[in-house]
Every structure is written in structure tokens, then in C-alpha cells.
Short mmCIF file of C-alpha atoms in Angstrom, two decimals:
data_model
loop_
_atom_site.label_atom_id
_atom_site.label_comp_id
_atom_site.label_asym_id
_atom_site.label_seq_id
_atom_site.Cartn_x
_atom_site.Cartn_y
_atom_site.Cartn_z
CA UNK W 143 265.09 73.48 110.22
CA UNK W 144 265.99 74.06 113.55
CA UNK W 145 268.29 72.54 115.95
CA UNK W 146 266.86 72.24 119.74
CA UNK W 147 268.73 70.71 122.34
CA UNK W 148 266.94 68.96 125.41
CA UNK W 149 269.35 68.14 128.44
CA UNK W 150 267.56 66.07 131.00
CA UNK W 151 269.37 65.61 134.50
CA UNK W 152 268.21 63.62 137.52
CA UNK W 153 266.25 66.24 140.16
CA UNK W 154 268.40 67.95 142.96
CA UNK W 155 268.13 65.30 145.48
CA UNK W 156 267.02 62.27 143.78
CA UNK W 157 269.61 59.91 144.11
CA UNK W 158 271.98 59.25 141.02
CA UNK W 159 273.82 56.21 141.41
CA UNK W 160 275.48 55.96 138.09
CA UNK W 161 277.20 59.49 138.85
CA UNK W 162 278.24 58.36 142.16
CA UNK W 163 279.84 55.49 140.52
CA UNK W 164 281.34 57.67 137.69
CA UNK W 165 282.54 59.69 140.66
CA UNK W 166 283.99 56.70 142.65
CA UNK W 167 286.08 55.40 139.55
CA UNK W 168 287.47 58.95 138.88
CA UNK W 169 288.70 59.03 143.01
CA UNK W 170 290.27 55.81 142.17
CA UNK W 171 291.82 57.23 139.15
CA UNK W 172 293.37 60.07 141.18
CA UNK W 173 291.49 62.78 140.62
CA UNK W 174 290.66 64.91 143.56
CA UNK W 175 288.58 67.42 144.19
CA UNK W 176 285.31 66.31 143.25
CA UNK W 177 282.25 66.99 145.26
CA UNK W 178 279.93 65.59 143.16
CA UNK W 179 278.77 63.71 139.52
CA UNK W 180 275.58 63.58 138.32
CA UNK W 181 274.64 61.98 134.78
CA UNK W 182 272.34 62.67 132.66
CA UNK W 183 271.06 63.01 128.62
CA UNK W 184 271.52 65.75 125.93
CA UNK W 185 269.05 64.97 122.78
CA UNK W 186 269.47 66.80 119.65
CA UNK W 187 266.34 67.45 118.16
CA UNK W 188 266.26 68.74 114.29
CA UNK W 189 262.45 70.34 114.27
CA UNK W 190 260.30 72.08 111.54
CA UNK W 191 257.59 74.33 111.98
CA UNK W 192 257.06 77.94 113.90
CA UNK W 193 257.69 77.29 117.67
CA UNK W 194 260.37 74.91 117.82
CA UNK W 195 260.92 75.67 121.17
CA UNK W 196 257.44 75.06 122.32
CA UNK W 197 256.91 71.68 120.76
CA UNK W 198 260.35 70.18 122.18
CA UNK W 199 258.90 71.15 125.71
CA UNK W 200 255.73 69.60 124.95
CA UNK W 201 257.50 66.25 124.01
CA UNK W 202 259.30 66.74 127.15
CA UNK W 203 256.22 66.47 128.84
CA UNK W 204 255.25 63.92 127.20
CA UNK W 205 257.99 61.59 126.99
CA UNK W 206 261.24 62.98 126.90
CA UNK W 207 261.92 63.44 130.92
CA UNK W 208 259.51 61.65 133.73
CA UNK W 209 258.98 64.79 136.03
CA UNK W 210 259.23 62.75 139.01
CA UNK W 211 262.90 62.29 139.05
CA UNK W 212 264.30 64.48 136.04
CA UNK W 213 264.52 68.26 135.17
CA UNK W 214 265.04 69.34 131.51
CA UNK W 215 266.26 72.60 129.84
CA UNK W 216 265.70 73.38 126.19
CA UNK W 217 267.82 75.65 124.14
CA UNK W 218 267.53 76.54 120.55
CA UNK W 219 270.19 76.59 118.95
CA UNK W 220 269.38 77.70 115.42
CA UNK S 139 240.71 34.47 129.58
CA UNK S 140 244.06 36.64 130.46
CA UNK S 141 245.64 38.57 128.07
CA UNK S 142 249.60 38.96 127.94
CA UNK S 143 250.50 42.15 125.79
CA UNK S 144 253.68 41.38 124.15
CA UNK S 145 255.48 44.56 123.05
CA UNK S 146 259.29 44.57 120.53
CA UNK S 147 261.83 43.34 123.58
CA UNK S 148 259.18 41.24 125.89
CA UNK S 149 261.17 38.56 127.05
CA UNK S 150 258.60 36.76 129.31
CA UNK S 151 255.30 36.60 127.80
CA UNK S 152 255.45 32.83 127.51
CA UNK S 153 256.50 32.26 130.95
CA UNK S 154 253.32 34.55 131.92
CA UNK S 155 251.21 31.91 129.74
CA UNK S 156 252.35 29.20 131.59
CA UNK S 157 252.15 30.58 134.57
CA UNK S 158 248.28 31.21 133.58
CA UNK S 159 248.31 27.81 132.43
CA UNK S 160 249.14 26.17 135.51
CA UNK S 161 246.51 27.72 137.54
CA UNK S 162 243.77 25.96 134.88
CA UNK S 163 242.97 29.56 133.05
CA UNK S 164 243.70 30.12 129.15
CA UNK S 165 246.14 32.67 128.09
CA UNK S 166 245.96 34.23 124.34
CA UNK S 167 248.58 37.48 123.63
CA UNK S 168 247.87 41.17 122.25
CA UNK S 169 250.18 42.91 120.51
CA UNK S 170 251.29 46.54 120.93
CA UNK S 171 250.44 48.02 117.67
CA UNK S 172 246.18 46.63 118.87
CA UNK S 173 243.89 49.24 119.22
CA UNK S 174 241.82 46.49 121.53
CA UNK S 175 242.49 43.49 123.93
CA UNK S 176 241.05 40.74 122.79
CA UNK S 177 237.74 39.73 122.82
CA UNK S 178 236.35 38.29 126.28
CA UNK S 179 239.50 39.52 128.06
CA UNK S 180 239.02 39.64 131.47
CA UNK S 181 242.56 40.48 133.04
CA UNK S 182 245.87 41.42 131.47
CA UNK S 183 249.50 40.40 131.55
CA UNK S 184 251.93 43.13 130.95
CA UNK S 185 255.24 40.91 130.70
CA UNK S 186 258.76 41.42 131.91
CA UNK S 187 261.45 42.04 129.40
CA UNK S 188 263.32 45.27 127.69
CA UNK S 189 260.69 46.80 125.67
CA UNK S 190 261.80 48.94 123.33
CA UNK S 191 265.33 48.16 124.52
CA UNK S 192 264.67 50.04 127.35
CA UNK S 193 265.69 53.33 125.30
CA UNK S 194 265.04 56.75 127.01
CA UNK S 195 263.80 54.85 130.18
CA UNK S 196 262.38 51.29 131.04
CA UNK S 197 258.87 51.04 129.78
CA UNK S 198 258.66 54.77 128.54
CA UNK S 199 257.90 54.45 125.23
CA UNK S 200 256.28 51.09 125.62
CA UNK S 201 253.84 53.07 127.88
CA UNK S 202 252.91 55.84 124.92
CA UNK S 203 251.90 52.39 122.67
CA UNK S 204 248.50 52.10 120.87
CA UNK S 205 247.61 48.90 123.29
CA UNK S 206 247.91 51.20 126.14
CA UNK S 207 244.91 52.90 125.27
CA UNK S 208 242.47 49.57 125.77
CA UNK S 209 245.11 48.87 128.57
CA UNK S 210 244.05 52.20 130.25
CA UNK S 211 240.42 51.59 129.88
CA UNK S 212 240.65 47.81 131.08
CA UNK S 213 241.84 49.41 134.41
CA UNK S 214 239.64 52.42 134.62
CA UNK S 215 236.53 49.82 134.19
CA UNK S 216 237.63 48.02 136.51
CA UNK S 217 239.42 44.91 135.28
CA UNK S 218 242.32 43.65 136.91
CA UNK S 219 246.24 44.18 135.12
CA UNK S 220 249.25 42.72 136.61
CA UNK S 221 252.71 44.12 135.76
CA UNK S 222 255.72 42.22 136.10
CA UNK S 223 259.14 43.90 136.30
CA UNK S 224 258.89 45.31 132.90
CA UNK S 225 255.69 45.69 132.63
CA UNK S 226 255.64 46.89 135.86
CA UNK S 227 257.75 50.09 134.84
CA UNK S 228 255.15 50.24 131.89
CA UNK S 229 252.62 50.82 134.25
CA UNK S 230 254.62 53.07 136.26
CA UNK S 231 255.35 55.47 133.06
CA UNK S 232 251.70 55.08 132.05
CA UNK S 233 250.62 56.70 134.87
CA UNK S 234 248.22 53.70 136.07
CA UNK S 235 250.49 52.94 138.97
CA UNK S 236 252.31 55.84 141.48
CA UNK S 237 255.70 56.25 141.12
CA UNK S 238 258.78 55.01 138.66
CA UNK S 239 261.44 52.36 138.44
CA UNK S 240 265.19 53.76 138.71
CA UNK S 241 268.50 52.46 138.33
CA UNK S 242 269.33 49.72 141.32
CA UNK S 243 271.61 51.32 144.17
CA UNK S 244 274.23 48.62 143.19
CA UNK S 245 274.10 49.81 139.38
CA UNK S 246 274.44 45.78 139.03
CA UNK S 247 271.67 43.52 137.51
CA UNK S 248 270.78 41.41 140.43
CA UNK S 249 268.98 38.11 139.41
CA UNK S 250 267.96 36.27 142.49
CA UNK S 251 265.66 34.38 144.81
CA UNK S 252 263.70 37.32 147.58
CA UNK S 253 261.74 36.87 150.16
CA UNK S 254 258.84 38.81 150.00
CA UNK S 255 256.14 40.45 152.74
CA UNK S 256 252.73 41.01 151.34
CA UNK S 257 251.66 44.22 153.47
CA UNK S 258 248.37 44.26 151.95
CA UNK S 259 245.68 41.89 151.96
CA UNK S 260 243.15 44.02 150.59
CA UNK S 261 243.27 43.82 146.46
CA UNK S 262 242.20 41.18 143.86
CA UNK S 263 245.25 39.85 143.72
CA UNK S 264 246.37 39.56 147.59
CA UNK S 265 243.26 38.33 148.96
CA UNK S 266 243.84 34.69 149.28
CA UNK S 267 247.94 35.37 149.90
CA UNK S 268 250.59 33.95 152.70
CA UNK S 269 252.33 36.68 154.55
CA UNK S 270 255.41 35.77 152.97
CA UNK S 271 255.98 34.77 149.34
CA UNK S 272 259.97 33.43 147.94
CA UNK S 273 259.81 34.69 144.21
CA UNK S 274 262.93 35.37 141.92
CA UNK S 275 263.75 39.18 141.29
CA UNK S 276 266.22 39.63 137.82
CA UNK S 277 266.62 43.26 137.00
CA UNK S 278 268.77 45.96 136.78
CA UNK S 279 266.27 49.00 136.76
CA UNK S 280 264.07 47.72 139.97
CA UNK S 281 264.58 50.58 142.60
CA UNK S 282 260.54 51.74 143.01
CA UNK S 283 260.65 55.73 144.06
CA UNK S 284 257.79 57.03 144.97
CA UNK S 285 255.97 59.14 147.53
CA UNK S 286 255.30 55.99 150.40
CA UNK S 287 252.62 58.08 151.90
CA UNK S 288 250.32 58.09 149.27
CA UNK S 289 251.36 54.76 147.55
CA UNK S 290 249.59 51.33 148.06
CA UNK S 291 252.36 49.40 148.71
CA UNK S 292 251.38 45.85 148.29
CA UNK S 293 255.09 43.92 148.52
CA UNK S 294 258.23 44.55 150.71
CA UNK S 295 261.49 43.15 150.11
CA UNK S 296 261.73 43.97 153.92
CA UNK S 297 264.91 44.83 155.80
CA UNK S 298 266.97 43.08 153.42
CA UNK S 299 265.71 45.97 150.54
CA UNK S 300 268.21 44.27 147.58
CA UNK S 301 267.40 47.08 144.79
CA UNK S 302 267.57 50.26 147.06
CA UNK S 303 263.89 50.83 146.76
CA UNK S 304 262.32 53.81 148.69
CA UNK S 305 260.33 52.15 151.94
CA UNK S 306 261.95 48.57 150.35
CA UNK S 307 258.74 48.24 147.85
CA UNK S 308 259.01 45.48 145.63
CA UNK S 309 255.32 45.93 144.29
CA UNK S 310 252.41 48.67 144.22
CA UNK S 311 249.10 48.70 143.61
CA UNK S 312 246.91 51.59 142.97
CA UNK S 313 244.04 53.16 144.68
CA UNK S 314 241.49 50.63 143.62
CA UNK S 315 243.88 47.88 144.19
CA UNK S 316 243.03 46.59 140.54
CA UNK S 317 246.19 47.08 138.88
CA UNK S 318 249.42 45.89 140.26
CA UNK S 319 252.73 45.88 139.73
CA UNK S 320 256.15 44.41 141.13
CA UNK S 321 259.51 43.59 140.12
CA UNK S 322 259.97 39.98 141.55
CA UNK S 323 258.92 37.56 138.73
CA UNK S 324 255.77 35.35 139.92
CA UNK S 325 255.53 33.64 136.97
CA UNK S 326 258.95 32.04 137.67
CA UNK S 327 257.62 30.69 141.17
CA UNK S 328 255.13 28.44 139.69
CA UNK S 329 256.26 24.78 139.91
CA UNK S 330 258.03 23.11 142.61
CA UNK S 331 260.99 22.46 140.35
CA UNK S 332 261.60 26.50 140.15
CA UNK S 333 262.03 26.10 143.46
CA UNK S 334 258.17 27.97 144.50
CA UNK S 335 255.06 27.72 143.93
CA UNK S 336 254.47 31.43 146.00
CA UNK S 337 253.89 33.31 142.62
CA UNK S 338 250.77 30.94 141.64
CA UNK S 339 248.47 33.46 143.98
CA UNK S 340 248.60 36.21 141.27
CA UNK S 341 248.08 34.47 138.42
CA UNK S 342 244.90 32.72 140.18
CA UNK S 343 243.33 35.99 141.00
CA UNK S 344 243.40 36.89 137.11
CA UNK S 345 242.07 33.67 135.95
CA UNK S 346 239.54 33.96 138.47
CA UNK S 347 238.89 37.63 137.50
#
């Protein structure tokens, strides 16, 4: 079995406004310094077979991220 | 006859059988896990709701169901489907309608009355339509994005834009103008004591399908 994990963030430019939130409440909280907050999901995918890799980007594709407004990356980790 | 799909988390199929109900038609219901609509179906009801709970995103995996597949070939033959809020981010995910349904710019559910423009006259559903309908919008994933270029943008929410939608679109149609979709909730604008009758225009245009 191997563990892949998907991370799926909202595009470069597409508006996030739960981050800006998360960002507003953490200027309000006093921390300063921060340009910028952007949310998104990590799933953790336990797969079988020979090209783990391979079939978590297909079910990106398929369902995982909606390419119109989110990126993914994939990493294997073992 | 109209069918309204009713997937795990619908919330407002039996509004939308009311709604059909008080235009004269007769409304039956399909269920996600159907391979078919029902027999003699003639147009379809995708309801609002949290399908799925709304896990991964609103209408995603409500859009990969096995009722999608007769949904997809209802359109592609022609026959006329009307998404409502949830279903309308079905569609969206589905691929039968342009664009998606994000987050509103508030982050807030806003349940409400809008005012509505109808900017196109031109589908099944619009043809007999005011230039202004007052429906109720309750959502919290309503903002359409979408490239308003190459969209068929059938509703505005106008200046006023409540959800943060991109060009203010409360509702899209697609090429054909056979399968529509918007957030406000039609079926809740269908006797005077709702406070509007607007939404009875849609729900005509199926029955009459």
C-alpha cells in the first residue's frame, strides 16, 4: 500500500475569500506581516496497485479538484 | 410529466413538485442510484439542497451519480433540465452548464428576497418571461465564475450582485438554451402568499415541454 497525498489550492488569481477572512481574523489577532492566505485541501489517499501516482492524478481529474478554479500537486509518499 | 431527481441531502424536491403542481403539470421523482428517468419524462428537476453534504465541493460528487448519465442524455436530445441552486452547481460540475459555483464574497449564507433581470429572452424557459422577476436566493456557495464571454447568461442579480458573482449572474443557460441553471429558488415564488408568483414562468416552460 501506498500513501499519496493530493493538495488542492484555489488557482493564482481566483479569488479565495475564506483565506482572506482567515487573514483578516489573524490582523485582528495581532499578527503582522502577512501578505496573503489562501486555503485549501490535503487528501490522504492509501492506494494499491502499480502506478499509484498515476491513478491519484486521474481521480484528480476526475473529481478530486475542478480545473477551473483549483490546482493540485500529488506526492507519494511511500 | 417533470421529473425531480432527488439525490442523499436534496432538501427541495417537494417544493419543486409543488411548484410543478401549481402550474397544472404532474411531477413524479428519480432517484440517484436510476440508471433512467422515468418513463414519459419530458423535463427534469434537479433540486436545491446539500447533496452529498456538499463534501469536496457543492454538487461534485452528486454530478459523477448513475442518474447523471440519463440526465446527460435528456439534455444532449434535447429535453429541457432546470437546476436550482443545488442542482444548479450539479449541473455546473457535470459539465452541462459553463462555469462553477464558489464560496459567496461575504463567506455568509445569505437567504433572501432578489430582484432579478432576465437578459435573455431566447430559451425554453425565458420565452414568455417579465424583464424583472423577485425570487428568494438562500445559499452560501452561490458566487457563479465563469468566463462571461462565452457564457449564456440568462439572470442578473444586477448592480446590487449579493453573492459576488462574476458579471452579477444569478443563472446560465447553455448553448442550446435547454438546460438552465440559477441560484435564486423559483419554486419558492409560486403563490402570492410567498410573497411572488415570478418563479411560476420556469416551471410552466417544463410542464409545457
Amino acid at each position: 500500500m501506498t500513501r499519496v497525498v493530493v493538495t488542492v489550492m484555489p488557482r493564482e488569481g481566483v479569488l479565495d475569500p475564506q483565506g482572506q477572512a482567515v487573514q483578516g481574523a489573524l490582523a485582528r489577532l495581532g499578527f503582522a506581516g502577512i501578505h496573503d492566505v489562501r486555503l485549501g485541501r490535503r487528501i490522504e489517499l492509501e492506494l494499491d496497485g502499480p502506478d499509484p501516482e498515476g491513478a491519484a492524478r486521474q481521480m484528480c481529474e476526475t473529481l478530486l479538484a475542478n480545473p477551473l478554479i483549483e490546482d493540485f500537486t500529488v506526492t507519494v509518499e511511500g | 410529466m417533470v421529473a425531480v431527481v432527488r439525490f442523499p441531502g436534496s432538501l427541495d424536491h417537494e417544493s419543486a413538485v409543488r411548484a410543478v403542481q401549481a402550474t397544472g403539470g404532474f411531477a413524479t421523482y428519480a432517484w440517484h442510484a436510476d440508471a433512467e428517468l422515468p418513463a414519459g419524462t419530458r423535463g427534469v428537476v434537479l433540486p436545491g439542497g446539500f447533496s452529498y453534504g456538499d463534501h469536496l465541493r457543492p454538487g461534485a460528487i452528486a454530478s459523477r451519480s448513475p442518474i447523471m448519465g440519463a440526465v446527460r442524455r435528456h439534455a444532449e436530445a434535447g429535453g429541457l433540465i432546470l437546476g436550482i441552486c443545488n442542482g444548479f452547481q450539479v449541473l455546473c460540475e457535470a459539465g452541462l452548464l459553463p462555469g462553477v459555483l464558489r464560496t459567496n464574497a461575504t463567506t455568509s449564507f445569505v437567504c433572501r428576497q432578489v430582484e432579478l433581470e432576465v437578459l435573455d429572452h431566447d430559451t425554453p424557459f425565458t420565452r414568455g418571461l417579465g424583464d424583472e422577476l423577485s425570487i428568494p436566493i438562500k445559499n452560501h456557495d452561490g458566487a457563479w465564475f465563469g468566463d462571461p464571454a462565452t457564457a449564456r447568461i440568462v439572470f442578473s442579480y444586477g448592480a446590487e450582485n449579493p453573492l459576488g458573482s462574476v458579471a452579477s449572474a444569478a443563472g446560465v443557460a447553455n448553448a442550446q438554451g435547454n438546460v438552465l441553471g440559477l441560484m435564486p429558488h423559483p419554486e419558492e415564488a409560486v403563490d402570492r402568499l410567498l410573497g411572488s408568483t415570478d418563479g411560476l414562468g420556469l416551471f410552466d416552460a417544463l410542464v409545457r415541454a
